[in-house]
Amino acid sequence: MDDVMKVFKEFHSMPSKEKLNECSNGSCKLYTSGENHKRDAVHYWKDTLTHPCPPSSPQEYIKYWPNKPSNYRKVVGKYAEEVRKLGMKILEILCEGLGIRREYFLCGGLSENPSLVVHHYPPCPDPTLTLGLAKHRDPSIITILLQDKNVRGLQVLKDHEWFGVDPIPYAFVVNIGLLLQIISNGRLIGAEHRVVTNLRNARTSVAYFINPSNESIIEPAKDLFINGSTQKTMYKSMSYQEFRTNFFHKGPKIESELHN
Ligand SMILES: O=C(O)CCC(=O)C(=O)O
Ligand SMILES: [Fe+2]
C-alpha cells in the first residue's frame, strides 16, 4: 500500500507535460477537475489519472499505463491484482447476504472492466470557494478506496449532515456503487460522499472501481425474485454502456431516471 501510494504521488508530482506524455495513448487519461472539463460549469480542485485494469488480459493493457516512475507498471500491476481479489471476495460475501449466487458478479461481464482512478488534490488557497469532488454516489458496482494516511478530505452524507471519513492507516473504504444499488433492487444503497480541500497539504487517493463490460446488462438480480417473492423491480434494465454514457453527460442527476 505504501509503495503504490508513493508511486502515485511521484507520478502526480512530475511536471504536467511529462504526465501528459505518459498518458498520450487514449487508454490512459489525465484530466483536471472532471472528465468533461470543457463542458462542466463548475470545476473542482483536483487532477486525476485513470486507466483500465482488466483482470483477463492485464499484459495487453499494462503497456498503455504510464512508464514513469520507472516502477509504475510493476507496483501498480501487483496492486491491481491484489485489490481485485479483495473486491471479488467482498462481492461474494455481499451476494451471500442478498441471497443470490456467490458467483453472480463473475457472470455476464459484470466485473470485467475495472479501472483505477488516482486523484491528486493540491493545497487550495481558499477551501471555502471550492471542493475537491462534489457530492455523488459512485457509478460502479463497488469501489475500493485507498486514502492518503495523513490528510483528511473525504466526507459522507448522513441524515443531511456531512461527516469526515478520516483515514485509518492500511484500511480501505468500500463504497456501494449505483450499479450494485440497481442489482440489489435497492437493498444496498450507495453512500453519498464528497471531498473537501485544505490550505496546507496535497492529498492523494486511489479508487479501484469494479465496473462491468460495456455490453453487460445492469438490472435487479433475477435471483432476488424467485421463491414466490412479491417484491417489485424498482429499477430499469439497461446496458452498462447506456448507463455510462448517461452518467458522463448528466452526472449524479441520472439517479432519478434509473427507477421503473
Ligand atoms: O478522494 C477520495 O477520497 C474520494 C474519491 C471518490 O469519491 C471517487 O473517485 O469517486
Ligand atoms: Fe466517489
Tab-separated table of C-alpha atoms and ligand atoms in Angstrom:
chain	number	residue	atom	x	y	z
A	1	MET	CA	0.000	0.000	0.000
A	2	ASP	CA	2.835	2.380	0.897
A	3	ASP	CA	4.634	1.521	-2.348
A	4	VAL	CA	1.612	2.159	-4.542
A	5	MET	CA	0.821	5.443	-2.786
A	6	LYS	CA	4.458	6.525	-3.234
A	7	VAL	CA	4.376	5.721	-6.959
A	8	PHE	CA	1.147	7.690	-7.480
A	9	LYS	CA	2.476	10.662	-5.501
A	10	GLU	CA	5.631	10.593	-7.587
A	11	PHE	CA	3.559	10.444	-10.760
A	12	HIS	CA	1.445	13.434	-9.763
A	13	SER	CA	4.482	15.454	-8.726
A	14	MET	CA	6.001	15.239	-12.224
A	15	PRO	CA	5.678	18.317	-14.470
A	16	SER	CA	2.319	18.423	-16.298
A	17	LYS	CA	3.948	17.965	-19.685
A	18	GLU	CA	5.687	14.812	-18.576
A	19	LYS	CA	2.487	13.450	-17.042
A	20	LEU	CA	0.581	14.128	-20.251
A	21	ASN	CA	3.288	12.409	-22.234
A	22	GLU	CA	2.778	9.258	-20.196
A	23	CYS	CA	-0.953	9.338	-20.960
A	24	SER	CA	-0.999	10.036	-24.668
A	25	ASN	CA	-2.323	6.697	-25.905
A	26	GLY	CA	-6.090	7.005	-25.427
A	27	SER	CA	-6.361	4.183	-22.913
A	28	CYS	CA	-4.898	6.227	-20.075
A	29	LYS	CA	-6.489	9.584	-19.211
A	30	LEU	CA	-5.295	12.583	-17.273
A	31	TYR	CA	-7.682	15.413	-16.534
A	32	THR	CA	-8.186	18.405	-14.272
A	33	SER	CA	-11.447	18.622	-12.285
A	34	GLY	CA	-13.709	16.167	-14.167
A	35	GLU	CA	-13.602	14.084	-17.361
A	36	ASN	CA	-15.866	16.600	-19.033
A	37	HIS	CA	-13.819	19.689	-18.140
A	38	LYS	CA	-14.742	21.768	-21.189
A	39	ARG	CA	-18.471	21.341	-20.722
A	40	ASP	CA	-18.689	21.382	-16.902
A	41	ALA	CA	-19.971	24.664	-15.481
A	42	VAL	CA	-18.264	24.070	-12.128
A	43	HIS	CA	-14.677	22.940	-11.719
A	44	TYR	CA	-13.058	21.159	-8.801
A	45	TRP	CA	-9.653	21.357	-7.169
A	46	LYS	CA	-8.003	18.173	-8.422
A	47	ASP	CA	-6.112	16.348	-11.143
A	48	THR	CA	-6.973	12.752	-11.943
A	49	LEU	CA	-5.188	9.913	-13.677
A	50	THR	CA	-7.288	6.946	-14.759
A	51	HIS	CA	-6.745	3.759	-16.717
A	52	PRO	CA	-8.407	0.371	-17.138
A	53	CYS	CA	-7.019	-2.744	-15.483
A	54	PRO	CA	-8.971	-5.707	-16.890
A	55	PRO	CA	-8.180	-8.894	-14.978
A	56	SER	CA	-8.486	-11.197	-18.001
A	57	SER	CA	-5.801	-9.531	-20.146
A	58	PRO	CA	-3.532	-7.455	-17.896
A	59	GLN	CA	-0.495	-7.705	-20.168
A	60	GLU	CA	-2.417	-6.304	-23.102
A	61	TYR	CA	-3.299	-3.176	-21.101
A	62	ILE	CA	-0.283	-2.640	-18.865
A	63	LYS	CA	1.712	-1.487	-21.878
A	64	TYR	CA	-0.566	1.557	-22.118
A	65	TRP	CA	-0.062	2.561	-18.483
A	66	PRO	CA	2.433	5.268	-17.525
A	67	ASN	CA	6.028	4.124	-17.659
A	68	LYS	CA	7.199	6.793	-15.214
A	69	PRO	CA	8.074	6.471	-12.377
A	70	SER	CA	10.040	3.511	-13.714
A	71	ASN	CA	8.425	1.018	-11.306
A	72	TYR	CA	4.855	2.219	-12.076
A	73	ARG	CA	3.711	-0.804	-14.085
A	74	LYS	CA	5.218	-3.357	-11.703
A	75	VAL	CA	3.915	-1.811	-8.479
A	76	VAL	CA	0.503	-0.794	-9.839
A	77	GLY	CA	0.070	-4.149	-11.654
A	78	LYS	CA	0.586	-6.016	-8.381
A	79	TYR	CA	-1.726	-3.646	-6.507
A	80	ALA	CA	-4.497	-4.057	-9.111
A	81	GLU	CA	-4.213	-7.842	-8.850
A	82	GLU	CA	-4.449	-7.857	-5.050
A	83	VAL	CA	-7.229	-5.308	-4.772
A	84	ARG	CA	-9.226	-7.251	-7.370
A	85	LYS	CA	-9.022	-10.394	-5.210
A	86	LEU	CA	-10.253	-8.388	-2.220
A	87	GLY	CA	-13.072	-6.837	-4.266
A	88	MET	CA	-14.285	-10.193	-5.564
A	89	LYS	CA	-14.246	-11.616	-2.043
A	90	ILE	CA	-16.321	-8.679	-0.786
A	91	LEU	CA	-18.794	-9.172	-3.655
A	92	GLU	CA	-19.136	-12.878	-2.829
A	93	ILE	CA	-19.983	-12.008	0.761
A	94	LEU	CA	-22.482	-9.343	-0.341
A	95	CYS	CA	-24.122	-11.922	-2.629
A	96	GLU	CA	-24.463	-14.295	0.261
A	97	GLY	CA	-26.140	-11.559	2.301
A	98	LEU	CA	-28.507	-10.743	-0.560
A	99	GLY	CA	-29.340	-14.404	-1.139
A	100	ILE	CA	-28.017	-14.505	-4.708
A	101	ARG	CA	-25.455	-16.832	-6.296
A	102	ARG	CA	-21.953	-16.226	-4.877
A	103	GLU	CA	-20.525	-16.089	-8.383
A	104	TYR	CA	-23.105	-13.583	-9.644
A	105	PHE	CA	-20.512	-10.888	-10.368
A	106	LEU	CA	-18.249	-13.292	-12.242
A	107	CYS	CA	-21.007	-13.756	-14.835
A	108	GLY	CA	-22.230	-11.578	-17.699
A	109	GLY	CA	-19.052	-9.498	-17.691
A	110	LEU	CA	-20.233	-7.710	-14.532
A	111	SER	CA	-16.767	-7.316	-13.042
A	112	GLU	CA	-14.695	-7.463	-16.230
A	113	ASN	CA	-13.874	-3.796	-16.717
A	114	PRO	CA	-12.315	-2.397	-13.530
A	115	SER	CA	-10.432	0.871	-13.579
A	116	LEU	CA	-8.025	2.695	-11.326
A	117	VAL	CA	-8.732	6.347	-10.640
A	118	VAL	CA	-5.966	8.258	-8.903
A	119	HIS	CA	-6.840	11.703	-7.581
A	120	HIS	CA	-4.407	14.418	-6.592
A	121	TYR	CA	-5.882	17.344	-4.642
A	122	PRO	CA	-3.312	20.143	-4.332
A	123	PRO	CA	-3.436	22.538	-1.355
A	124	CYS	CA	-6.132	25.120	-2.008
A	125	PRO	CA	-5.609	28.832	-1.202
A	126	ASP	CA	-9.280	29.219	-0.182
A	127	PRO	CA	-11.069	25.958	0.690
A	128	THR	CA	-14.339	27.848	1.236
A	129	LEU	CA	-14.563	28.531	-2.502
A	130	THR	CA	-14.280	25.058	-3.987
A	131	LEU	CA	-14.494	21.320	-3.341
A	132	GLY	CA	-12.112	18.587	-4.420
A	133	LEU	CA	-15.017	16.480	-5.623
A	134	ALA	CA	-18.756	17.241	-5.494
A	135	LYS	CA	-21.465	15.129	-3.838
A	136	HIS	CA	-22.046	11.846	-5.704
A	137	ARG	CA	-22.626	8.123	-5.479
A	138	ASP	CA	-20.041	6.063	-7.350
A	139	PRO	CA	-21.035	4.896	-10.851
A	140	SER	CA	-19.563	1.443	-10.108
A	141	ILE	CA	-20.535	-1.890	-8.586
A	142	ILE	CA	-18.256	-1.305	-5.634
A	143	THR	CA	-15.271	0.991	-5.152
A	144	ILE	CA	-12.256	0.136	-3.031
A	145	LEU	CA	-10.678	3.369	-1.929
A	146	LEU	CA	-7.208	3.866	-0.505
A	147	GLN	CA	-6.840	7.220	1.247
A	148	ASP	CA	-3.735	9.227	1.974
A	149	LYS	CA	-2.721	8.209	5.501
A	150	ASN	CA	-2.086	11.742	6.676
A	151	VAL	CA	-4.578	14.054	5.008
A	152	ARG	CA	-8.298	14.332	5.617
A	153	GLY	CA	-10.766	15.248	2.880
A	154	LEU	CA	-13.408	12.563	2.308
A	155	GLN	CA	-16.863	13.205	3.787
A	156	VAL	CA	-20.052	11.149	3.797
A	157	LEU	CA	-23.632	12.447	3.966
A	158	LYS	CA	-25.825	11.005	6.703
A	159	ASP	CA	-29.152	12.449	7.873
A	160	HIS	CA	-28.454	15.668	5.895
A	161	GLU	CA	-25.124	16.202	7.662
A	162	TRP	CA	-21.581	15.781	6.366
A	163	PHE	CA	-19.235	13.580	8.406
A	164	GLY	CA	-15.475	13.225	7.858
A	165	VAL	CA	-14.282	9.725	6.889
A	166	ASP	CA	-10.865	10.065	8.455
A	167	PRO	CA	-8.146	7.838	7.042
A	168	ILE	CA	-7.243	4.724	9.007
A	169	PRO	CA	-3.720	3.637	8.016
A	170	TYR	CA	-3.767	0.449	5.916
A	171	ALA	CA	-7.568	0.288	5.803
A	172	PHE	CA	-9.737	0.694	2.715
A	173	VAL	CA	-13.035	2.493	2.382
A	174	VAL	CA	-15.502	0.349	0.429
A	175	ASN	CA	-18.335	2.142	-1.339
A	176	ILE	CA	-21.506	0.547	-2.643
A	177	GLY	CA	-21.909	1.911	-6.181
A	178	LEU	CA	-25.060	2.818	-8.095
A	179	LEU	CA	-24.806	-0.356	-10.164
A	180	LEU	CA	-24.949	-2.538	-7.060
A	181	GLN	CA	-27.846	-0.419	-5.833
A	182	ILE	CA	-29.710	-1.406	-9.031
A	183	ILE	CA	-28.619	-5.052	-8.966
A	184	SER	CA	-29.672	-5.422	-5.312
A	185	ASN	CA	-33.012	-3.746	-6.168
A	186	GLY	CA	-32.338	-1.004	-3.649
A	187	ARG	CA	-31.471	-3.294	-0.731
A	188	LEU	CA	-27.963	-1.842	-0.780
A	189	ILE	CA	-27.765	1.913	-1.203
A	190	GLY	CA	-24.641	3.797	-2.249
A	191	ALA	CA	-23.474	6.377	0.277
A	192	GLU	CA	-23.316	9.963	-0.973
A	193	HIS	CA	-19.865	11.412	-0.488
A	194	ARG	CA	-17.645	14.338	-1.473
A	195	VAL	CA	-14.113	15.617	-0.946
A	196	VAL	CA	-13.200	18.931	0.679
A	197	THR	CA	-9.934	20.761	0.108
A	198	ASN	CA	-7.475	22.159	2.637
A	199	LEU	CA	-4.985	25.004	2.778
A	200	ARG	CA	-1.799	23.161	3.518
A	201	ASN	CA	-1.454	19.599	2.341
A	202	ALA	CA	-1.785	17.890	-1.008
A	203	ARG	CA	-3.921	14.750	-0.792
A	204	THR	CA	-3.780	11.613	-2.943
A	205	SER	CA	-6.474	8.936	-3.107
A	206	VAL	CA	-6.694	5.765	-5.162
A	207	ALA	CA	-10.092	4.405	-6.182
A	208	TYR	CA	-10.408	0.934	-7.720
A	209	PHE	CA	-13.807	0.839	-9.429
A	210	ILE	CA	-15.248	-2.598	-10.161
A	211	ASN	CA	-17.131	-1.983	-13.407
A	212	PRO	CA	-18.846	-4.191	-15.993
A	213	SER	CA	-18.020	-4.609	-19.671
A	214	ASN	CA	-19.970	-2.299	-21.998
A	215	GLU	CA	-22.406	-5.000	-23.148
A	216	SER	CA	-23.277	-6.175	-19.624
A	217	ILE	CA	-26.894	-5.771	-18.655
A	218	ILE	CA	-27.486	-3.953	-15.394
A	219	GLU	CA	-30.778	-4.854	-13.745
A	220	PRO	CA	-32.138	-6.134	-10.435
A	221	ALA	CA	-30.749	-9.687	-9.997
A	222	LYS	CA	-33.350	-12.261	-11.072
A	223	ASP	CA	-32.324	-14.465	-8.124
A	224	LEU	CA	-33.961	-11.902	-5.813
A	225	PHE	CA	-37.387	-12.652	-7.228
A	226	ILE	CA	-37.522	-16.421	-7.036
A	227	ASN	CA	-39.244	-18.430	-4.305
A	228	GLY	CA	-42.520	-16.576	-4.706
A	229	SER	CA	-41.138	-13.157	-3.765
A	230	THR	CA	-43.712	-10.405	-4.147
A	231	GLN	CA	-41.046	-7.724	-4.412
A	232	LYS	CA	-41.330	-5.424	-7.435
A	233	THR	CA	-38.357	-4.467	-9.580
A	234	MET	CA	-37.512	-0.901	-8.685
A	235	TYR	CA	-35.010	-0.210	-11.462
A	236	LYS	CA	-34.979	-0.352	-15.250
A	237	SER	CA	-32.750	-2.721	-17.140
A	238	MET	CA	-30.014	-1.139	-19.296
A	239	SER	CA	-26.608	-1.909	-20.731
A	240	TYR	CA	-23.587	-0.620	-18.868
A	241	GLN	CA	-22.672	1.354	-21.992
A	242	GLU	CA	-26.009	3.176	-21.799
A	243	PHE	CA	-25.565	3.863	-18.079
A	244	ARG	CA	-22.031	5.147	-18.593
A	245	THR	CA	-22.906	7.455	-21.463
A	246	ASN	CA	-25.769	8.861	-19.448
A	247	PHE	CA	-23.634	9.321	-16.359
A	248	PHE	CA	-20.904	11.013	-18.373
A	249	HIS	CA	-23.377	13.596	-19.692
A	250	LYS	CA	-25.645	14.093	-16.695
A	251	GLY	CA	-23.586	13.021	-13.665
A	252	PRO	CA	-25.465	12.229	-10.432
A	253	LYS	CA	-28.652	13.717	-11.957
A	254	ILE	CA	-29.270	10.395	-13.750
A	255	GLU	CA	-30.324	8.817	-10.456
A	256	SER	CA	-33.918	9.939	-10.917
A	257	GLU	CA	-34.021	8.221	-14.334
A	258	LEU	CA	-32.905	4.821	-13.114
A	259	HIS	CA	-36.220	3.907	-11.486
A	260	ASN	CA	-39.009	1.951	-13.128
B	1	LIG	O1	-10.709	11.170	-2.971
B	1	LIG	C1	-11.493	10.477	-2.341
B	1	LIG	O2	-11.309	10.139	-1.176
B	1	LIG	C2	-12.799	10.023	-2.980
B	1	LIG	C3	-12.755	9.776	-4.443
B	1	LIG	C4	-14.095	9.424	-4.984
B	1	LIG	O3	-15.103	9.593	-4.347
B	1	LIG	C5	-14.243	8.845	-6.333
B	1	LIG	O4	-13.255	8.687	-7.057
B	1	LIG	O5	-15.377	8.513	-6.703
B	2	FE	FE	-16.707	8.501	-5.178
